[in-house]
Amino acid sequence: MLQVPFIRENKELVIERLAKRNIDATQMINDVISFDEDRRRIQTELDNTLAESNSLSKEIGNLFKSGEAQKANLLKERTVQLKETSKELAEALNNKSNELNELLYKIPNVPNKLVPSGNSDLDNEEIFKEGEIPVLHENALPHWELAKKYDIIDFELGNKITGAGFPVYKGKGARLQRALIAYFLDKNTAAGYTEYQLPLLVNEASGFGTGQLPDKEGQMYHVTEDNLYLIPTAEVPGTNIFRDVVLNESELPIGITGYTPCFRREAGSYGAHVRGLNRLHQFDKVEILRVEHPSKSYEALDGMVNHVKTILKELELPYRILRLCGGDLGFTSALTYDFELFSTAQDRWLEISSVSNFETFQANRLKLRFKNSDGKNELAHTLNGSSLALPRVLAGILENYQTKDGIVIPKALQAYTGFNIID
RNA sequence: GGAGAAAUGGCAGAGUGGUCGAAUGCGGCAGUCUUGAAAACUGUUGAGGGUCACACCUCCGGGGGUUCGAAUCCCUCUUUCUCCGCCA
């Protein structure tokens, strides 16, 4: 969530930048400012009431001690009144604060100045492209056909066991999955990220911390019995490591990486584009996550983009990088780069990584701060990205590396798979 | 799942109705001494709201209650520890 003082001091800029997301935030921003004024006014009133009550209580104590019970009892009457007043004010304050917070939860992050205006993914800006698009043999197949042909992924079986979107990987397919996970983790740790194994279920507070709650609970599987949520991404448990944390400036930057399965309900997304591995309810992902000093976060974002690039280059896959436009930018992000892999057999680009700088948007909700050189607590910047999401990378490998003799394993992966062809 | 104990500042740990945002120790920061460091000594050191700055207010696991007044008493929830049961 945005910080109220920031909104107050940069009202015009905030409205102007939010317009990149095609929203007119004027009303909301004005409301935030006026709710906050109300809140502070009530707070002051309450504080004064409590201050009087506190000093009277002290006086009463002293009077009792010096044996002036009658005087004390007189004062008691006044405190009863004050108690009544403060109760009312406390309730009003609570209501106003809730009203303000609910509004703040609805306002997305302020886009960075680099974010292009636009309505949809069509307006995203391509900023980089690399890798050769292979020329496939005549009877090239999409990955779901390949999966069947070589018996490495069984969608029907997943259907039987659980339902659509829960594929079963077998034999070399399963081994390839494990190889990719190990390979990604090795690349990330070599780049300085510390490996974590994180819980796959999180509590409500964590859901709030990263912004899945209160608005997007429909996207997560909810275990109502214990009020826990299955994670939609390692970002949730990973970022919540830092909830209510005050770091020393010298501890920055922090980089962590972790492999987790991800669970997404994906309510309402059906159709041709969700075939095979393109969109799943359960999928594997290796995530990278950074906590940065505000002055260094954009440098770090570039660093993350470069890191993901080196992996795709090593896998020799054709990809491009997009700078997301305002209309396509995630709620919590200030600037996002998407990586898309070209699926030759499907003749379309598949999103395989999304690298974002959230600036203080997450940190504000998380209360993730560091002690700056003035000794003051200051919100840190958080960033994260996939490095990488498995299913579509797998789809890309299957499709782009298919030959008449089978699917060739990229060189960089062969040490991990222990075989160099799926046939 | 059953029984018992506990939850206090970065950490350890005192405090059982007003003099407590909280002793003391460790740690952190600044200084004295030192060529430098260590040791020793001195000072300083929680967070949030509010203010130009002060004042002032809130916070002793969360929520509620008793009281003029709660870290302290009561209720409730959560978590941790110990023992028993079950178990990869």
mmCIF file with all atom_site columns, C-alpha atoms in Angstrom, chain A residues 264-395:
data_model
loop_
_atom_site.group_PDB
_atom_site.id
_atom_site.type_symbol
_atom_site.label_atom_id
_atom_site.label_alt_id
_atom_site.label_comp_id
_atom_site.label_asym_id
_atom_site.label_entity_id
_atom_site.label_seq_id
_atom_site.pdbx_PDB_ins_code
_atom_site.Cartn_x
_atom_site.Cartn_y
_atom_site.Cartn_z
_atom_site.occupancy
_atom_site.B_iso_or_equiv
_atom_site.pdbx_formal_charge
_atom_site.auth_seq_id
_atom_site.auth_comp_id
_atom_site.auth_asym_id
_atom_site.auth_atom_id
_atom_site.pdbx_PDB_model_num
ATOM 1   C CA . ARG A 1 264 ? -3.521  -21.085 -8.366  1.00 0.00 ? 264 ARG A CA 1
ATOM 2   C CA . ARG A 1 265 ? -7.244  -21.429 -8.727  1.00 0.00 ? 265 ARG A CA 1
ATOM 3   C CA . GLU A 1 266 ? -7.210  -19.490 -12.015 1.00 0.00 ? 266 GLU A CA 1
ATOM 4   C CA . ALA A 1 267 ? -10.947 -19.087 -11.721 1.00 0.00 ? 267 ALA A CA 1
ATOM 5   C CA . GLY A 1 268 ? -12.438 -18.090 -15.014 1.00 0.00 ? 268 GLY A CA 1
ATOM 6   C CA . SER A 1 269 ? -9.541  -18.755 -17.355 1.00 0.00 ? 269 SER A CA 1
ATOM 7   C CA . TYR A 1 270 ? -10.439 -21.338 -19.944 1.00 0.00 ? 270 TYR A CA 1
ATOM 8   C CA . GLY A 1 271 ? -9.923  -21.732 -23.651 1.00 0.00 ? 271 GLY A CA 1
ATOM 9   C CA . ALA A 1 272 ? -7.343  -22.671 -26.235 1.00 0.00 ? 272 ALA A CA 1
ATOM 10  C CA . HIS A 1 273 ? -4.521  -20.736 -24.586 1.00 0.00 ? 273 HIS A CA 1
ATOM 11  C CA . VAL A 1 274 ? -4.674  -22.823 -21.460 1.00 0.00 ? 274 VAL A CA 1
ATOM 12  C CA . ARG A 1 275 ? -3.887  -26.120 -23.158 1.00 0.00 ? 275 ARG A CA 1
ATOM 13  C CA . GLY A 1 276 ? -1.189  -28.417 -21.926 1.00 0.00 ? 276 GLY A CA 1
ATOM 14  C CA . LEU A 1 277 ? 1.338   -26.677 -19.713 1.00 0.00 ? 277 LEU A CA 1
ATOM 15  C CA . ASN A 1 278 ? 0.311   -23.165 -20.633 1.00 0.00 ? 278 ASN A CA 1
ATOM 16  C CA . ARG A 1 279 ? -1.828  -22.612 -17.542 1.00 0.00 ? 279 ARG A CA 1
ATOM 17  C CA . LEU A 1 280 ? -1.956  -24.933 -14.564 1.00 0.00 ? 280 LEU A CA 1
ATOM 18  C CA . HIS A 1 281 ? -3.417  -25.064 -11.081 1.00 0.00 ? 281 HIS A CA 1
ATOM 19  C CA . GLN A 1 282 ? -0.231  -26.560 -9.717  1.00 0.00 ? 282 GLN A CA 1
ATOM 20  C CA . PHE A 1 283 ? 3.145   -25.751 -11.177 1.00 0.00 ? 283 PHE A CA 1
ATOM 21  C CA . ASP A 1 284 ? 6.760   -25.466 -10.123 1.00 0.00 ? 284 ASP A CA 1
ATOM 22  C CA . LYS A 1 285 ? 8.700   -22.260 -9.920  1.00 0.00 ? 285 LYS A CA 1
ATOM 23  C CA . VAL A 1 286 ? 12.071  -21.069 -8.731  1.00 0.00 ? 286 VAL A CA 1
ATOM 24  C CA . GLU A 1 287 ? 11.840  -17.539 -7.440  1.00 0.00 ? 287 GLU A CA 1
ATOM 25  C CA . ILE A 1 288 ? 14.405  -14.856 -6.687  1.00 0.00 ? 288 ILE A CA 1
ATOM 26  C CA . LEU A 1 289 ? 13.709  -12.127 -4.208  1.00 0.00 ? 289 LEU A CA 1
ATOM 27  C CA . ARG A 1 290 ? 15.628  -9.069  -3.109  1.00 0.00 ? 290 ARG A CA 1
ATOM 28  C CA . VAL A 1 291 ? 15.469  -6.498  -0.335  1.00 0.00 ? 291 VAL A CA 1
ATOM 29  C CA . GLU A 1 292 ? 17.288  -3.352  -1.372  1.00 0.00 ? 292 GLU A CA 1
ATOM 30  C CA . HIS A 1 293 ? 18.202  0.105   -0.247  1.00 0.00 ? 293 HIS A CA 1
ATOM 31  C CA . PRO A 1 294 ? 15.817  2.536   -2.003  1.00 0.00 ? 294 PRO A CA 1
ATOM 32  C CA . SER A 1 295 ? 18.689  4.238   -3.790  1.00 0.00 ? 295 SER A CA 1
ATOM 33  C CA . LYS A 1 296 ? 19.840  0.954   -5.315  1.00 0.00 ? 296 LYS A CA 1
ATOM 34  C CA . SER A 1 297 ? 16.640  -0.859  -6.203  1.00 0.00 ? 297 SER A CA 1
ATOM 35  C CA . TYR A 1 298 ? 16.517  0.026   -9.891  1.00 0.00 ? 298 TYR A CA 1
ATOM 36  C CA . GLU A 1 299 ? 20.115  -0.983  -10.356 1.00 0.00 ? 299 GLU A CA 1
ATOM 37  C CA . ALA A 1 300 ? 19.155  -4.252  -8.682  1.00 0.00 ? 300 ALA A CA 1
ATOM 38  C CA . LEU A 1 301 ? 16.173  -4.667  -10.987 1.00 0.00 ? 301 LEU A CA 1
ATOM 39  C CA . ASP A 1 302 ? 18.473  -4.408  -13.994 1.00 0.00 ? 302 ASP A CA 1
ATOM 40  C CA . GLY A 1 303 ? 20.768  -6.913  -12.340 1.00 0.00 ? 303 GLY A CA 1
ATOM 41  C CA . MET A 1 304 ? 17.916  -9.383  -11.970 1.00 0.00 ? 304 MET A CA 1
ATOM 42  C CA . VAL A 1 305 ? 16.920  -8.942  -15.597 1.00 0.00 ? 305 VAL A CA 1
ATOM 43  C CA . ASN A 1 306 ? 20.492  -9.602  -16.670 1.00 0.00 ? 306 ASN A CA 1
ATOM 44  C CA . HIS A 1 307 ? 20.644  -12.663 -14.484 1.00 0.00 ? 307 HIS A CA 1
ATOM 45  C CA . VAL A 1 308 ? 17.553  -14.211 -16.056 1.00 0.00 ? 308 VAL A CA 1
ATOM 46  C CA . LYS A 1 309 ? 18.954  -13.356 -19.473 1.00 0.00 ? 309 LYS A CA 1
ATOM 47  C CA . THR A 1 310 ? 22.097  -15.377 -18.847 1.00 0.00 ? 310 THR A CA 1
ATOM 48  C CA . ILE A 1 311 ? 20.018  -18.430 -18.009 1.00 0.00 ? 311 ILE A CA 1
ATOM 49  C CA . LEU A 1 312 ? 17.924  -18.239 -21.152 1.00 0.00 ? 312 LEU A CA 1
ATOM 50  C CA . LYS A 1 313 ? 21.008  -17.607 -23.210 1.00 0.00 ? 313 LYS A CA 1
ATOM 51  C CA . GLU A 1 314 ? 22.679  -20.663 -21.751 1.00 0.00 ? 314 GLU A CA 1
ATOM 52  C CA . LEU A 1 315 ? 19.589  -22.744 -22.493 1.00 0.00 ? 315 LEU A CA 1
ATOM 53  C CA . GLU A 1 316 ? 19.726  -21.350 -26.020 1.00 0.00 ? 316 GLU A CA 1
ATOM 54  C CA . LEU A 1 317 ? 16.074  -20.445 -26.110 1.00 0.00 ? 317 LEU A CA 1
ATOM 55  C CA . PRO A 1 318 ? 14.624  -17.582 -28.170 1.00 0.00 ? 318 PRO A CA 1
ATOM 56  C CA . TYR A 1 319 ? 13.126  -14.944 -25.911 1.00 0.00 ? 319 TYR A CA 1
ATOM 57  C CA . ARG A 1 320 ? 12.233  -11.318 -25.649 1.00 0.00 ? 320 ARG A CA 1
ATOM 58  C CA . ILE A 1 321 ? 11.879  -8.853  -22.810 1.00 0.00 ? 321 ILE A CA 1
ATOM 59  C CA . LEU A 1 322 ? 8.908   -6.567  -22.446 1.00 0.00 ? 322 LEU A CA 1
ATOM 60  C CA . ARG A 1 323 ? 8.461   -3.528  -20.304 1.00 0.00 ? 323 ARG A CA 1
ATOM 61  C CA . LEU A 1 324 ? 4.899   -3.787  -19.116 1.00 0.00 ? 324 LEU A CA 1
ATOM 62  C CA . CYS A 1 325 ? 2.568   -0.921  -19.860 1.00 0.00 ? 325 CYS A CA 1
ATOM 63  C CA . GLY A 1 326 ? 0.371   0.666   -17.207 1.00 0.00 ? 326 GLY A CA 1
ATOM 64  C CA . GLY A 1 327 ? -2.651  -1.374  -18.189 1.00 0.00 ? 327 GLY A CA 1
ATOM 65  C CA . ASP A 1 328 ? -0.814  -4.678  -17.809 1.00 0.00 ? 328 ASP A CA 1
ATOM 66  C CA . LEU A 1 329 ? 1.242   -3.814  -14.757 1.00 0.00 ? 329 LEU A CA 1
ATOM 67  C CA . GLY A 1 330 ? 0.521   -5.811  -11.599 1.00 0.00 ? 330 GLY A CA 1
ATOM 68  C CA . PHE A 1 331 ? -1.273  -4.103  -8.722  1.00 0.00 ? 331 PHE A CA 1
ATOM 69  C CA . THR A 1 332 ? 1.757   -3.992  -6.423  1.00 0.00 ? 332 THR A CA 1
ATOM 70  C CA . SER A 1 333 ? 4.468   -3.266  -8.976  1.00 0.00 ? 333 SER A CA 1
ATOM 71  C CA . ALA A 1 334 ? 6.104   0.020   -9.944  1.00 0.00 ? 334 ALA A CA 1
ATOM 72  C CA . LEU A 1 335 ? 7.987   -1.436  -12.901 1.00 0.00 ? 335 LEU A CA 1
ATOM 73  C CA . THR A 1 336 ? 7.888   -4.916  -14.374 1.00 0.00 ? 336 THR A CA 1
ATOM 74  C CA . TYR A 1 337 ? 9.838   -6.693  -17.080 1.00 0.00 ? 337 TYR A CA 1
ATOM 75  C CA . ASP A 1 338 ? 8.294   -9.809  -18.528 1.00 0.00 ? 338 ASP A CA 1
ATOM 76  C CA . PHE A 1 339 ? 10.343  -12.489 -20.228 1.00 0.00 ? 339 PHE A CA 1
ATOM 77  C CA . GLU A 1 340 ? 8.625   -14.339 -23.021 1.00 0.00 ? 340 GLU A CA 1
ATOM 78  C CA . LEU A 1 341 ? 9.840   -17.472 -24.680 1.00 0.00 ? 341 LEU A CA 1
ATOM 79  C CA . PHE A 1 342 ? 8.948   -18.131 -28.271 1.00 0.00 ? 342 PHE A CA 1
ATOM 80  C CA . SER A 1 343 ? 7.084   -21.368 -28.684 1.00 0.00 ? 343 SER A CA 1
ATOM 81  C CA . THR A 1 344 ? 7.806   -22.347 -32.244 1.00 0.00 ? 344 THR A CA 1
ATOM 82  C CA . ALA A 1 345 ? 5.252   -25.112 -32.472 1.00 0.00 ? 345 ALA A CA 1
ATOM 83  C CA . GLN A 1 346 ? 2.484   -22.945 -31.044 1.00 0.00 ? 346 GLN A CA 1
ATOM 84  C CA . ASP A 1 347 ? 3.779   -19.903 -32.896 1.00 0.00 ? 347 ASP A CA 1
ATOM 85  C CA . ARG A 1 348 ? 3.304   -17.652 -29.907 1.00 0.00 ? 348 ARG A CA 1
ATOM 86  C CA . TRP A 1 349 ? 5.170   -16.042 -27.057 1.00 0.00 ? 349 TRP A CA 1
ATOM 87  C CA . LEU A 1 350 ? 4.832   -17.588 -23.608 1.00 0.00 ? 350 LEU A CA 1
ATOM 88  C CA . GLU A 1 351 ? 5.456   -15.632 -20.423 1.00 0.00 ? 351 GLU A CA 1
ATOM 89  C CA . ILE A 1 352 ? 8.109   -17.394 -18.363 1.00 0.00 ? 352 ILE A CA 1
ATOM 90  C CA . SER A 1 353 ? 9.313   -14.766 -15.968 1.00 0.00 ? 353 SER A CA 1
ATOM 91  C CA . SER A 1 354 ? 8.163   -11.521 -14.486 1.00 0.00 ? 354 SER A CA 1
ATOM 92  C CA . VAL A 1 355 ? 10.697  -9.347  -12.710 1.00 0.00 ? 355 VAL A CA 1
ATOM 93  C CA . SER A 1 356 ? 9.380   -6.439  -10.663 1.00 0.00 ? 356 SER A CA 1
ATOM 94  C CA . ASN A 1 357 ? 10.356  -3.629  -8.391  1.00 0.00 ? 357 ASN A CA 1
ATOM 95  C CA . PHE A 1 358 ? 7.694   -2.956  -5.773  1.00 0.00 ? 358 PHE A CA 1
ATOM 96  C CA . GLU A 1 359 ? 9.598   -0.064  -4.242  1.00 0.00 ? 359 GLU A CA 1
ATOM 97  C CA . THR A 1 360 ? 8.033   0.510   -0.792  1.00 0.00 ? 360 THR A CA 1
ATOM 98  C CA . PHE A 1 361 ? 4.573   -0.741  -1.725  1.00 0.00 ? 361 PHE A CA 1
ATOM 99  C CA . GLN A 1 362 ? 5.002   -4.179  -0.149  1.00 0.00 ? 362 GLN A CA 1
ATOM 100 C CA . ALA A 1 363 ? 7.410   -2.957  2.518   1.00 0.00 ? 363 ALA A CA 1
ATOM 101 C CA . ASN A 1 364 ? 4.838   -0.491  3.812   1.00 0.00 ? 364 ASN A CA 1
ATOM 102 C CA . ARG A 1 365 ? 2.303   -3.202  4.431   1.00 0.00 ? 365 ARG A CA 1
ATOM 103 C CA . LEU A 1 366 ? 4.940   -5.609  5.701   1.00 0.00 ? 366 LEU A CA 1
ATOM 104 C CA . LYS A 1 367 ? 6.583   -2.976  7.917   1.00 0.00 ? 367 LYS A CA 1
ATOM 105 C CA . LEU A 1 368 ? 9.923   -3.967  6.429   1.00 0.00 ? 368 LEU A CA 1
ATOM 106 C CA . ARG A 1 369 ? 12.372  -1.273  7.386   1.00 0.00 ? 369 ARG A CA 1
ATOM 107 C CA . PHE A 1 370 ? 16.056  -0.634  7.856   1.00 0.00 ? 370 PHE A CA 1
ATOM 108 C CA . LYS A 1 371 ? 17.885  1.745   10.124  1.00 0.00 ? 371 LYS A CA 1
ATOM 109 C CA . ASN A 1 372 ? 19.354  4.375   7.835   1.00 0.00 ? 372 ASN A CA 1
ATOM 110 C CA . SER A 1 373 ? 22.511  6.401   8.365   1.00 0.00 ? 373 SER A CA 1
ATOM 111 C CA . ASP A 1 374 ? 20.537  8.977   10.373  1.00 0.00 ? 374 ASP A CA 1
ATOM 112 C CA . GLY A 1 375 ? 19.447  6.232   12.733  1.00 0.00 ? 375 GLY A CA 1
ATOM 113 C CA . LYS A 1 376 ? 15.866  6.520   11.472  1.00 0.00 ? 376 LYS A CA 1
ATOM 114 C CA . ASN A 1 377 ? 13.743  3.610   10.349  1.00 0.00 ? 377 ASN A CA 1
ATOM 115 C CA . GLU A 1 378 ? 13.079  3.769   6.639   1.00 0.00 ? 378 GLU A CA 1
ATOM 116 C CA . LEU A 1 379 ? 11.066  1.463   4.401   1.00 0.00 ? 379 LEU A CA 1
ATOM 117 C CA . ALA A 1 380 ? 13.177  -0.828  2.236   1.00 0.00 ? 380 ALA A CA 1
ATOM 118 C CA . HIS A 1 381 ? 12.470  -1.703  -1.376  1.00 0.00 ? 381 HIS A CA 1
ATOM 119 C CA . THR A 1 382 ? 11.451  -5.226  -2.353  1.00 0.00 ? 382 THR A CA 1
ATOM 120 C CA . LEU A 1 383 ? 11.858  -6.899  -5.717  1.00 0.00 ? 383 LEU A CA 1
ATOM 121 C CA . ASN A 1 384 ? 11.201  -10.316 -7.065  1.00 0.00 ? 384 ASN A CA 1
ATOM 122 C CA . GLY A 1 385 ? 11.170  -12.372 -10.182 1.00 0.00 ? 385 GLY A CA 1
ATOM 123 C CA . SER A 1 386 ? 10.870  -15.869 -11.497 1.00 0.00 ? 386 SER A CA 1
ATOM 124 C CA . SER A 1 387 ? 14.134  -17.518 -12.255 1.00 0.00 ? 387 SER A CA 1
ATOM 125 C CA . LEU A 1 388 ? 12.378  -19.402 -13.634 1.00 0.00 ? 388 LEU A CA 1
ATOM 126 C CA . ALA A 1 389 ? 8.841   -20.785 -13.899 1.00 0.00 ? 389 ALA A CA 1
ATOM 127 C CA . LEU A 1 390 ? 9.033   -24.401 -15.011 1.00 0.00 ? 390 LEU A CA 1
ATOM 128 C CA . PRO A 1 391 ? 6.058   -25.426 -17.123 1.00 0.00 ? 391 PRO A CA 1
ATOM 129 C CA . ARG A 1 392 ? 6.411   -22.984 -19.952 1.00 0.00 ? 392 ARG A CA 1
ATOM 130 C CA . VAL A 1 393 ? 10.179  -23.303 -20.049 1.00 0.00 ? 393 VAL A CA 1
ATOM 131 C CA . LEU A 1 394 ? 9.601   -27.026 -20.296 1.00 0.00 ? 394 LEU A CA 1
ATOM 132 C CA . ALA A 1 395 ? 7.035   -26.452 -23.043 1.00 0.00 ? 395 ALA A CA 1
#
